[in-house]
Amino acid sequence: FMRELRRLVRYLDISDGNMQEGSLRCDVNISLRPHGRETYGTRTELKNLNSMRYARQAIAFEVQRQTELLDEGKAVVQETRQFDPQRGQTFSLRTKEEAHDYRYFPDPDLPPVQITQQQINEQKNRIQELPWQAYAYVKETLGLDAKDAENIVDEPANYRWFRQLVDADLPPVPTAKLMLNKLVPWLKEQDMGPDQFPLSASKLAEYFQLINNGQVAAAQANAKLLPAMLDQPDQPAAQLAAQLGLIQQQDDDFLFRLAQVVASEFPDKVSAYQKGKKGLIGFFMGEVMKRSQGKAEPKATRAILQKMLEGE
């Protein structure tokens, strides 16, 4: 509930929702009841929790504390308590908890607020997607898994950026994973927002095209090509990949010669493969990759090895 509430105020652009900075706080009321009983017992209130993590820890401790009291036949005192994150415990602040303890009184100078239907309609038109609608869209329409969908929609700015990239025809699932694993962490390191990201959608499309065409291995693209693109955002991705020696070999003659060399060096393993140990294909793949310095395109290499080893 707290996560969804924080996400909502961010999407409505009425608060940044940063609990540690005081933009959002929560009080947690906790009371227990035995199984089968309808009425709850005496409550305690935990005041001014300023993080989701502290709220979880405080609730866990207070539930355990009240459970032990009740199991021992003792009473839970109605009171306000505070959570000490260093000790992971709650402690009592005050015991005045009924309405009369606070001496409430009406304020005659507060007029009623009249909200017209026109004002309501204006706000509805101003509000675009709400967080649960965004989540449903990226999960059900775009095919993201639940975890990636949660992380993409958590920050409105990141979600809007993701939508811009997908609307520019970038593949949704790989784009989401690249954003979450590489791009968003990079922005945090640089203390930038998505609007300051140096690579356009078309540049990222070049990046994905090199991977999808088998010209650059995904691992090499993540580790080497992407940092180079961020350093030199105006350079074509293919040019940077070539300069870094990342372009994979797909030439059949080149790959076949490597496969022959490997097979001639390990005749015992060739024999074992032909007798049914098909798992050795991984060994042969590794040897070809080693000799090509990682430049052999995996799909083409596997196909050539299988043909050669099976005598086709």
Coordinates of N, CA and C in Angstrom, one line a residue, residues 42-261:
T42 N -6.0 -4.0 21.8 CA -5.5 -2.6 22.0 C -4.5 -2.3 21.0
R43 N -4.5 -1.1 20.4 CA -3.6 -0.7 19.4 C -2.4 0.1 19.9
T44 N -1.3 0.0 19.2 CA -0.2 1.0 19.4 C 0.0 1.7 18.1
E45 N 0.6 2.9 18.2 CA 0.8 3.7 17.0 C 2.3 4.0 16.9
L46 N 2.9 3.6 15.7 CA 4.3 3.9 15.4 C 4.4 5.2 14.6
K47 N 5.0 6.2 15.1 CA 5.0 7.6 14.5 C 6.2 7.8 13.6
N48 N 5.9 8.5 12.5 CA 6.9 9.2 11.6 C 8.0 8.2 11.1
L49 N 7.5 7.1 10.6 CA 8.5 6.2 9.9 C 8.8 6.8 8.6
N50 N 10.1 6.9 8.3 CA 10.6 7.6 7.1 C 11.2 6.7 6.0
S51 N 10.9 5.4 6.0 CA 11.4 4.6 4.9 C 10.6 3.3 4.9
M52 N 10.4 2.7 3.8 CA 9.7 1.4 3.6 C 10.4 0.4 4.5
R53 N 11.7 0.3 4.4 CA 12.4 -0.7 5.2 C 12.2 -0.6 6.7
Y54 N 12.3 0.6 7.2 CA 12.0 0.8 8.6 C 10.6 0.4 9.0
A55 N 9.7 0.7 8.1 CA 8.3 0.4 8.4 C 8.1 -1.1 8.5
R56 N 8.8 -1.9 7.6 CA 8.7 -3.3 7.7 C 9.3 -3.9 8.9
Q57 N 10.5 -3.3 9.3 CA 11.2 -3.8 10.5 C 10.4 -3.4 11.8
A58 N 9.8 -2.2 11.8 CA 9.0 -1.8 12.9 C 7.8 -2.6 13.1
I59 N 7.1 -2.9 12.0 CA 5.9 -3.7 12.1 C 6.2 -5.1 12.7
A60 N 7.3 -5.7 12.1 CA 7.7 -7.1 12.5 C 8.0 -7.1 14.0
F61 N 8.8 -6.1 14.5 CA 9.1 -6.1 15.9 C 7.9 -5.9 16.8
E62 N 7.0 -4.9 16.4 CA 5.9 -4.6 17.3 C 4.9 -5.8 17.3
V63 N 4.7 -6.5 16.2 CA 3.8 -7.7 16.2 C 4.4 -8.7 17.1
Q64 N 5.7 -8.9 17.1 CA 6.3 -9.9 18.0 C 6.2 -9.5 19.4
R65 N 6.4 -8.2 19.7 CA 6.3 -7.7 21.1 C 4.9 -7.9 21.6
Q66 N 3.9 -7.5 20.9 CA 2.5 -7.6 21.3 C 2.1 -9.1 21.5
T67 N 2.6 -10.0 20.6 CA 2.3 -11.4 20.7 C 2.9 -12.0 22.0
E68 N 4.1 -11.6 22.3 CA 4.7 -12.1 23.6 C 3.9 -11.6 24.8
L69 N 3.5 -10.4 24.8 CA 2.7 -9.9 25.9 C 1.4 -10.6 26.1
L70 N 0.7 -10.8 25.0 CA -0.6 -11.5 25.0 C -0.5 -13.0 25.4
D71 N 0.6 -13.6 24.9 CA 0.8 -15.0 25.2 C 1.1 -15.2 26.7
E72 N 1.7 -14.1 27.3 CA 2.0 -14.2 28.8 C 0.8 -13.7 29.6
G73 N -0.3 -13.4 29.0 CA -1.5 -12.9 29.7 C -1.4 -11.5 30.1
K74 N -0.5 -10.7 29.6 CA -0.4 -9.3 29.9 C -1.1 -8.4 29.0
A75 N -1.4 -7.2 29.4 CA -2.1 -6.2 28.5 C -1.2 -5.4 27.6
V76 N -1.7 -5.1 26.5 CA -1.0 -4.1 25.6 C -1.5 -2.8 25.9
V77 N -0.6 -1.9 26.2 CA -1.0 -0.5 26.6 C -1.2 0.3 25.3
Q78 N -2.3 1.1 25.3 CA -2.5 2.0 24.1 C -1.6 3.2 24.2
E79 N -0.7 3.3 23.3 CA 0.3 4.4 23.4 C 0.9 4.6 22.0
T80 N 1.6 5.7 21.9 CA 2.4 6.1 20.8 C 3.8 5.6 21.0
R81 N 4.4 4.9 20.0 CA 5.7 4.4 20.2 C 6.6 4.9 19.0
Q82 N 7.9 4.8 19.1 CA 8.8 5.2 18.1 C 9.7 4.1 17.8
F83 N 10.2 4.0 16.5 CA 11.1 3.0 16.1 C 12.5 3.4 16.1
D84 N 13.4 2.6 16.7 CA 14.8 2.9 16.7 C 15.5 2.0 15.7
P85 N 15.9 2.6 14.5 CA 16.5 1.7 13.5 C 17.8 1.1 13.9
Q86 N 18.5 1.7 14.8 CA 19.8 1.2 15.2 C 19.7 -0.1 15.9
R87 N 18.7 -0.2 16.8 CA 18.4 -1.4 17.6 C 17.4 -2.3 17.0
G88 N 16.6 -1.8 16.0 CA 15.5 -2.6 15.5 C 14.4 -2.8 16.4
Q89 N 14.2 -1.8 17.3 CA 13.1 -2.0 18.3 C 12.3 -0.7 18.4
T90 N 11.1 -0.9 19.0 CA 10.2 0.3 19.3 C 10.3 0.6 20.7
F91 N 10.0 1.9 21.1 CA 10.0 2.3 22.5 C 8.9 3.3 22.7
S92 N 8.4 3.4 23.9 CA 7.2 4.2 24.2 C 7.6 5.7 24.2
L93 N 6.6 6.5 23.6 CA 6.8 8.0 23.6 C 5.8 8.6 24.6
R94 N 4.5 8.2 24.5 CA 3.5 8.8 25.3 C 2.3 7.8 25.4
T95 N 1.4 8.0 26.4 CA 0.3 7.1 26.5 C -1.1 7.8 26.4
K96 N -1.1 9.2 26.1 CA -2.3 9.9 25.9 C -2.8 9.6 24.4
E97 N -3.8 8.8 24.3 CA -4.1 8.4 22.9 C -5.6 8.6 22.6
E98 N -6.5 9.0 23.5 CA -7.9 9.2 23.2 C -8.0 10.7 22.6
A99 N -9.1 10.9 21.9 CA -9.4 12.2 21.3 C -9.3 13.3 22.3
H100 N -9.9 13.1 23.5 CA -9.9 14.2 24.5 C -8.5 14.5 25.1
D101 N -7.6 13.6 24.9 CA -6.3 13.9 25.4 C -5.6 15.0 24.6
Y102 N -6.0 15.1 23.4 CA -5.4 16.1 22.5 C -6.1 17.5 22.6
R103 N -7.3 17.5 23.3 CA -8.1 18.8 23.4 C -8.4 19.4 22.1
Y104 N -9.0 18.6 21.2 CA -9.4 19.1 19.9 C -10.5 20.1 20.1
F105 N -10.5 21.1 19.2 CA -11.6 22.1 19.2 C -11.8 22.6 17.8
P106 N -13.0 22.9 17.4 CA -13.3 23.4 16.0 C -12.7 24.7 15.7
D107 N -12.3 24.9 14.5 CA -11.8 26.2 14.1 C -12.9 26.9 13.2
P108 N -13.5 28.0 13.7 CA -14.6 28.7 13.0 C -14.1 29.4 11.8
D109 N -12.8 29.6 11.6 CA -12.3 30.4 10.5 C -12.0 29.6 9.2
L110 N -12.3 28.3 9.3 CA -12.0 27.4 8.1 C -13.3 27.3 7.3
P111 N -13.4 27.9 6.2 CA -14.7 27.8 5.4 C -14.7 26.5 4.6
P112 N -15.9 26.1 4.2 CA -16.0 24.9 3.4 C -15.4 25.1 2.0
V113 N -14.9 24.0 1.4 CA -14.3 24.1 0.1 C -15.3 23.5 -0.9
Q114 N -15.6 24.4 -1.9 CA -16.6 24.0 -2.9 C -15.8 23.6 -4.2
I115 N -16.0 22.4 -4.7 CA -15.3 21.9 -5.9 C -16.3 21.7 -6.9
T116 N -16.2 22.3 -8.1 CA -17.2 22.2 -9.2 C -16.8 21.0 -10.0
Q117 N -17.8 20.5 -10.8 CA -17.6 19.4 -11.7 C -16.7 19.8 -12.8
Q118 N -16.6 21.1 -13.2 CA -15.7 21.6 -14.2 C -14.2 21.4 -13.7
Q119 N -14.0 21.7 -12.4 CA -12.7 21.5 -11.9 C -12.3 20.1 -11.8
I120 N -13.2 19.2 -11.5 CA -13.0 17.8 -11.5 C -12.6 17.3 -12.9
N121 N -13.4 17.7 -13.9 CA -13.1 17.3 -15.2 C -11.8 17.8 -15.7
E122 N -11.4 19.0 -15.3 CA -10.1 19.6 -15.8 C -9.0 18.7 -15.2
Q123 N -9.1 18.3 -13.9 CA -8.0 17.5 -13.3 C -8.0 16.1 -14.0
K124 N -9.2 15.5 -14.3 CA -9.2 14.2 -14.9 C -8.5 14.3 -16.3
N125 N -8.7 15.4 -17.0 CA -8.1 15.5 -18.3 C -6.6 15.8 -18.2
R126 N -6.1 16.4 -17.1 CA -4.7 16.7 -16.9 C -4.0 15.4 -16.5
I127 N -4.6 14.5 -15.8 CA -4.0 13.3 -15.3 C -3.9 12.3 -16.5
Q128 N -2.8 11.8 -16.8 CA -2.7 10.8 -17.9 C -2.7 9.4 -17.3
E129 N -1.8 8.6 -17.6 CA -1.8 7.2 -17.1 C -1.5 7.2 -15.6
L130 N -2.2 6.4 -14.9 CA -2.0 6.2 -13.5 C -1.1 4.9 -13.3
P131 N -0.4 4.8 -12.2 CA 0.7 3.7 -12.1 C 0.1 2.3 -12.4
W132 N -1.0 2.0 -11.9 CA -1.5 0.6 -12.1 C -1.9 0.4 -13.6
Q133 N -2.3 1.5 -14.3 CA -2.6 1.4 -15.7 C -1.3 1.2 -16.5
A134 N -0.2 1.9 -16.1 CA 1.1 1.8 -16.7 C 1.6 0.4 -16.5
Y135 N 1.5 -0.2 -15.3 CA 1.9 -1.5 -15.0 C 1.2 -2.6 -15.9
A136 N -0.1 -2.4 -16.0 CA -0.9 -3.4 -16.8 C -0.4 -3.3 -18.3
Y137 N -0.1 -2.1 -18.7 CA 0.3 -1.9 -20.1 C 1.6 -2.6 -20.4
V138 N 2.6 -2.3 -19.6 CA 4.0 -2.9 -19.9 C 4.0 -4.4 -19.6
K139 N 3.2 -4.9 -18.7 CA 3.2 -6.3 -18.5 C 2.3 -7.1 -19.5
E140 N 1.1 -6.7 -19.7 CA 0.2 -7.4 -20.5 C 0.3 -7.1 -22.0
T141 N 0.5 -5.9 -22.3 CA 0.6 -5.5 -23.7 C 2.0 -5.7 -24.3
L142 N 3.0 -5.3 -23.5 CA 4.4 -5.3 -24.0 C 5.2 -6.6 -23.6
G143 N 4.6 -7.3 -22.7 CA 5.2 -8.6 -22.4 C 6.3 -8.7 -21.4
L144 N 6.5 -7.6 -20.6 CA 7.5 -7.6 -19.5 C 7.1 -8.6 -18.4
D145 N 8.1 -9.2 -17.8 CA 7.8 -10.0 -16.6 C 7.4 -9.1 -15.4
A146 N 6.9 -9.7 -14.4 CA 6.3 -8.9 -13.3 C 7.4 -8.0 -12.6
K147 N 8.6 -8.5 -12.4 CA 9.6 -7.8 -11.7 C 10.1 -6.6 -12.6
D148 N 10.3 -6.8 -13.8 CA 10.8 -5.7 -14.7 C 9.7 -4.7 -14.8
A149 N 8.4 -5.1 -14.9 CA 7.3 -4.2 -15.0 C 7.2 -3.3 -13.8
E150 N 7.4 -3.9 -12.6 CA 7.4 -3.1 -11.4 C 8.4 -2.1 -11.4
N151 N 9.6 -2.4 -11.8 CA 10.8 -1.5 -11.7 C 10.7 -0.4 -12.8
I152 N 10.1 -0.8 -13.9 CA 10.0 0.2 -15.0 C 9.0 1.3 -14.6
V153 N 7.9 0.9 -14.0 CA 6.8 1.9 -13.7 C 7.0 2.6 -12.4
D154 N 8.0 2.2 -11.6 CA 8.2 2.7 -10.3 C 8.5 4.2 -10.3
E155 N 9.3 4.7 -11.2 CA 9.6 6.1 -11.4 C 8.9 6.6 -12.6
P156 N 8.0 7.6 -12.5 CA 7.3 8.1 -13.6 C 8.2 8.6 -14.8
A157 N 9.4 9.2 -14.4 CA 10.3 9.7 -15.5 C 10.8 8.6 -16.3
N158 N 11.2 7.5 -15.6 CA 11.8 6.3 -16.3 C 10.7 5.6 -17.1
Y159 N 9.5 5.6 -16.6 CA 8.4 5.0 -17.4 C 8.1 5.8 -18.7
R160 N 8.1 7.1 -18.6 CA 7.8 8.0 -19.8 C 9.0 7.8 -20.8
W161 N 10.2 7.7 -20.3 CA 11.4 7.4 -21.1 C 11.2 6.1 -21.8
F162 N 10.9 5.1 -21.1 CA 10.7 3.8 -21.7 C 9.6 3.8 -22.8
R163 N 8.5 4.5 -22.5 CA 7.4 4.6 -23.5 C 7.9 5.3 -24.8
Q164 N 8.7 6.3 -24.6 CA 9.3 7.0 -25.8 C 10.1 6.1 -26.6
L165 N 11.0 5.2 -26.0 CA 11.8 4.3 -26.7 C 11.0 3.2 -27.4
V166 N 10.0 2.7 -26.7 CA 9.2 1.6 -27.3 C 8.4 2.2 -28.4
D167 N 7.8 3.4 -28.2 CA 7.1 4.0 -29.3 C 7.9 4.4 -30.5
A168 N 9.2 4.4 -30.3 CA 10.2 4.6 -31.5 C 10.6 3.3 -32.0
D169 N 9.9 2.2 -31.7 CA 10.0 0.8 -32.3 C 11.2 0.1 -31.7
L170 N 11.7 0.4 -30.5 CA 12.7 -0.4 -29.9 C 12.0 -1.6 -29.3
P171 N 12.7 -2.7 -29.2 CA 12.0 -4.0 -28.7 C 11.8 -3.8 -27.2
P172 N 10.5 -4.0 -26.7 CA 10.2 -3.7 -25.3 C 11.0 -4.5 -24.2
V173 N 11.1 -5.8 -24.4 CA 11.7 -6.6 -23.3 C 13.2 -6.3 -23.2
P174 N 14.0 -6.4 -24.3 CA 15.4 -6.0 -24.3 C 15.7 -4.6 -23.8
T175 N 14.8 -3.7 -24.3 CA 15.0 -2.3 -23.9 C 14.8 -2.1 -22.4
A176 N 13.8 -2.8 -21.8 CA 13.5 -2.7 -20.4 C 14.7 -3.2 -19.6
K177 N 15.3 -4.3 -20.0 CA 16.4 -4.9 -19.3 C 17.6 -4.0 -19.4
L178 N 17.9 -3.4 -20.6 CA 19.0 -2.6 -20.8 C 18.8 -1.3 -19.9
M179 N 17.6 -0.8 -19.9 CA 17.4 0.4 -19.0 C 17.7 0.1 -17.5
L180 N 17.1 -1.0 -17.1 CA 17.2 -1.3 -15.6 C 18.6 -1.7 -15.2
N181 N 19.3 -2.5 -16.1 CA 20.6 -3.0 -15.7 C 21.8 -2.0 -16.0
K182 N 21.6 -1.2 -17.0 CA 22.7 -0.3 -17.5 C 22.4 1.1 -17.5
L183 N 21.3 1.5 -18.1 CA 21.1 2.9 -18.4 C 20.7 3.7 -17.2
V184 N 19.7 3.2 -16.4 CA 19.3 3.9 -15.2 C 20.4 4.0 -14.2
P185 N 21.2 2.9 -13.9 CA 22.4 3.1 -13.0 C 23.4 4.1 -13.5
W186 N 23.6 4.1 -14.8 CA 24.5 5.1 -15.4 C 24.0 6.5 -15.1
L187 N 22.7 6.8 -15.3 CA 22.2 8.1 -15.1 C 22.3 8.5 -13.6
K188 N 22.2 7.5 -12.7 CA 22.3 7.8 -11.3 C 23.8 8.2 -11.0
E189 N 24.7 7.5 -11.6 CA 26.1 7.8 -11.4 C 26.5 9.2 -11.9
Q190 N 25.8 9.6 -13.0 CA 26.1 10.9 -13.5 C 25.2 12.0 -13.0
D191 N 24.3 11.6 -12.0 CA 23.4 12.6 -11.5 C 22.6 13.3 -12.6
M192 N 22.1 12.5 -13.5 CA 21.3 13.0 -14.6 C 19.9 12.4 -14.6
G193 N 19.0 13.1 -15.3 CA 17.7 12.5 -15.5 C 17.6 11.9 -16.9
P194 N 16.5 11.2 -17.2 CA 16.3 10.6 -18.5 C 16.4 11.6 -19.7
D195 N 15.9 12.8 -19.4 CA 15.9 13.8 -20.5 C 17.3 14.3 -20.9
Q196 N 18.3 13.9 -20.0 CA 19.7 14.3 -20.3 C 20.5 13.1 -20.9
F197 N 19.9 12.0 -21.1 CA 20.6 10.8 -21.6 C 21.2 11.1 -23.0
P198 N 22.4 10.8 -23.2 CA 23.1 11.3 -24.5 C 22.7 10.5 -25.7
L199 N 22.1 9.3 -25.6 CA 21.9 8.4 -26.8 C 20.4 8.5 -27.1
S200 N 20.1 8.8 -28.4 CA 18.7 8.9 -28.9 C 18.2 7.5 -29.1
A201 N 16.9 7.4 -29.3 CA 16.3 6.1 -29.6 C 16.9 5.5 -30.9
S202 N 17.2 6.3 -31.9 CA 17.8 5.7 -33.1 C 19.2 5.2 -32.8
K203 N 20.0 5.8 -31.9 CA 21.3 5.2 -31.5 C 21.1 3.9 -30.8
L204 N 20.2 3.8 -29.9 CA 19.9 2.6 -29.2 C 19.4 1.5 -30.2
A205 N 18.7 1.9 -31.2 CA 18.3 1.0 -32.3 C 19.5 0.4 -33.0
E206 N 20.5 1.2 -33.3 CA 21.7 0.7 -33.9 C 22.4 -0.4 -33.0
Y207 N 22.4 -0.1 -31.7 CA 23.0 -1.0 -30.7 C 22.3 -2.4 -30.7
F208 N 20.9 -2.3 -30.7 CA 20.2 -3.6 -30.7 C 20.3 -4.3 -32.1
Q209 N 20.4 -3.6 -33.1 CA 20.5 -4.2 -34.4 C 21.8 -5.0 -34.6
L210 N 22.9 -4.5 -34.0 CA 24.2 -5.2 -34.1 C 24.1 -6.5 -33.3
I211 N 23.4 -6.5 -32.2 CA 23.2 -7.7 -31.4 C 22.3 -8.7 -32.1
N212 N 21.1 -8.2 -32.6 CA 20.2 -9.0 -33.3 C 20.7 -9.7 -34.6
N213 N 21.6 -8.9 -35.3 CA 22.1 -9.4 -36.5 C 23.3 -10.4 -36.3
G214 N 23.7 -10.6 -35.0 CA 24.8 -11.5 -34.7 C 26.1 -10.9 -34.9
Q215 N 26.2 -9.5 -35.1 CA 27.5 -8.9 -35.4 C 28.3 -8.7 -34.1
V216 N 27.6 -8.5 -33.0 CA 28.2 -8.2 -31.7 C 27.5 -9.1 -30.7
A217 N 28.3 -9.8 -29.9 CA 27.7 -10.6 -28.8 C 27.1 -9.7 -27.8
A218 N 26.0 -10.1 -27.2 CA 25.3 -9.3 -26.2 C 26.2 -8.9 -25.0
A219 N 26.9 -9.9 -24.6 CA 27.8 -9.6 -23.4 C 28.8 -8.6 -23.7
Q220 N 29.4 -8.6 -24.9 CA 30.4 -7.7 -25.4 C 29.8 -6.3 -25.6
A221 N 28.6 -6.3 -26.1 CA 27.9 -5.1 -26.3 C 27.6 -4.3 -25.0
N222 N 27.2 -5.1 -24.0 CA 27.0 -4.5 -22.7 C 28.3 -4.0 -22.1
A223 N 29.3 -4.8 -22.1 CA 30.5 -4.5 -21.4 C 31.4 -3.5 -22.1
K224 N 31.4 -3.5 -23.4 CA 32.4 -2.6 -24.1 C 31.7 -1.6 -25.1
L225 N 30.7 -2.1 -25.9 CA 30.2 -1.2 -26.9 C 29.4 0.0 -26.2
L226 N 28.5 -0.4 -25.3 CA 27.7 0.6 -24.7 C 28.5 1.8 -24.0
P227 N 29.5 1.4 -23.2 CA 30.3 2.5 -22.6 C 30.9 3.4 -23.7
A228 N 31.4 2.8 -24.8 CA 32.0 3.6 -25.9 C 31.0 4.5 -26.5
M229 N 29.7 4.0 -26.7 CA 28.7 4.8 -27.2 C 28.3 6.0 -26.3
L230 N 28.4 5.8 -25.0 CA 28.1 6.8 -24.1 C 29.2 7.9 -24.1
D231 N 30.4 7.4 -24.3 CA 31.5 8.4 -24.4 C 31.5 9.2 -25.7
Q232 N 31.1 8.5 -26.7 CA 31.1 9.1 -28.1 C 29.7 9.0 -28.7
P233 N 28.7 9.7 -28.2 CA 27.4 9.5 -28.7 C 27.1 9.8 -30.1
D234 N 28.0 10.6 -30.7 CA 27.8 11.0 -32.1 C 28.3 10.0 -33.1
Q235 N 29.1 9.0 -32.7 CA 29.7 8.0 -33.5 C 28.7 6.9 -33.8
P236 N 28.7 6.4 -35.1 CA 27.9 5.2 -35.4 C 28.3 4.0 -34.5
A237 N 27.3 3.3 -34.1 CA 27.6 2.1 -33.2 C 28.4 1.1 -33.9
A238 N 28.1 0.8 -35.2 CA 28.9 -0.2 -36.0 C 30.4 0.2 -36.1
Q239 N 30.6 1.5 -36.3 CA 32.0 2.0 -36.4 C 32.7 1.8 -35.0
L240 N 32.1 2.1 -33.9 CA 32.7 1.9 -32.6 C 33.0 0.4 -32.4
A241 N 32.0 -0.4 -32.8 CA 32.2 -1.9 -32.6 C 33.4 -2.4 -33.4
A242 N 33.5 -1.9 -34.6 CA 34.7 -2.3 -35.4 C 36.0 -1.8 -34.8
Q243 N 36.0 -0.6 -34.3 CA 37.2 -0.1 -33.7 C 37.6 -0.9 -32.5
L244 N 36.6 -1.4 -31.7 CA 36.9 -2.1 -30.5 C 37.1 -3.6 -30.8
G245 N 37.0 -4.0 -32.1 CA 37.3 -5.4 -32.4 C 36.2 -6.3 -32.0
L246 N 34.9 -5.8 -32.0 CA 33.8 -6.6 -31.4 C 33.0 -7.3 -32.5
I247 N 33.2 -7.0 -33.8 CA 32.4 -7.6 -34.8 C 32.7 -9.1 -34.9
Q248 N 31.7 -9.9 -34.9 CA 31.8 -11.3 -34.9 C 31.9 -11.8 -36.3
Q249 N 32.7 -12.9 -36.5 CA 32.9 -13.5 -37.8 C 31.8 -14.4 -38.1
Q250 N 31.2 -14.2 -39.3 CA 30.1 -15.1 -39.7 C 30.5 -15.8 -41.0
D251 N 31.7 -15.6 -41.5 CA 32.1 -16.2 -42.7 C 32.3 -17.8 -42.6
D252 N 31.5 -18.5 -43.4 CA 31.5 -20.0 -43.3 C 32.9 -20.6 -43.4
D253 N 33.6 -20.1 -44.4 CA 35.0 -20.7 -44.7 C 35.9 -20.5 -43.5
F254 N 35.8 -19.3 -42.9 CA 36.7 -19.0 -41.7 C 36.3 -19.9 -40.6
L255 N 35.0 -20.0 -40.3 CA 34.5 -20.8 -39.2 C 34.8 -22.3 -39.4
F256 N 34.7 -22.8 -40.7 CA 34.9 -24.2 -41.0 C 36.4 -24.5 -40.7
R257 N 37.3 -23.6 -41.1 CA 38.7 -23.9 -40.9 C 39.0 -24.0 -39.4
L258 N 38.4 -23.1 -38.6 CA 38.6 -23.2 -37.2 C 38.1 -24.5 -36.6
A259 N 36.9 -24.9 -37.1 CA 36.3 -26.1 -36.6 C 37.1 -27.3 -37.0
Q260 N 37.7 -27.3 -38.2 CA 38.6 -28.4 -38.6 C 39.8 -28.5 -37.7
V261 N 40.4 -27.4 -37.4 CA 41.6 -27.4 -36.5 C 41.3 -28.0 -35.1

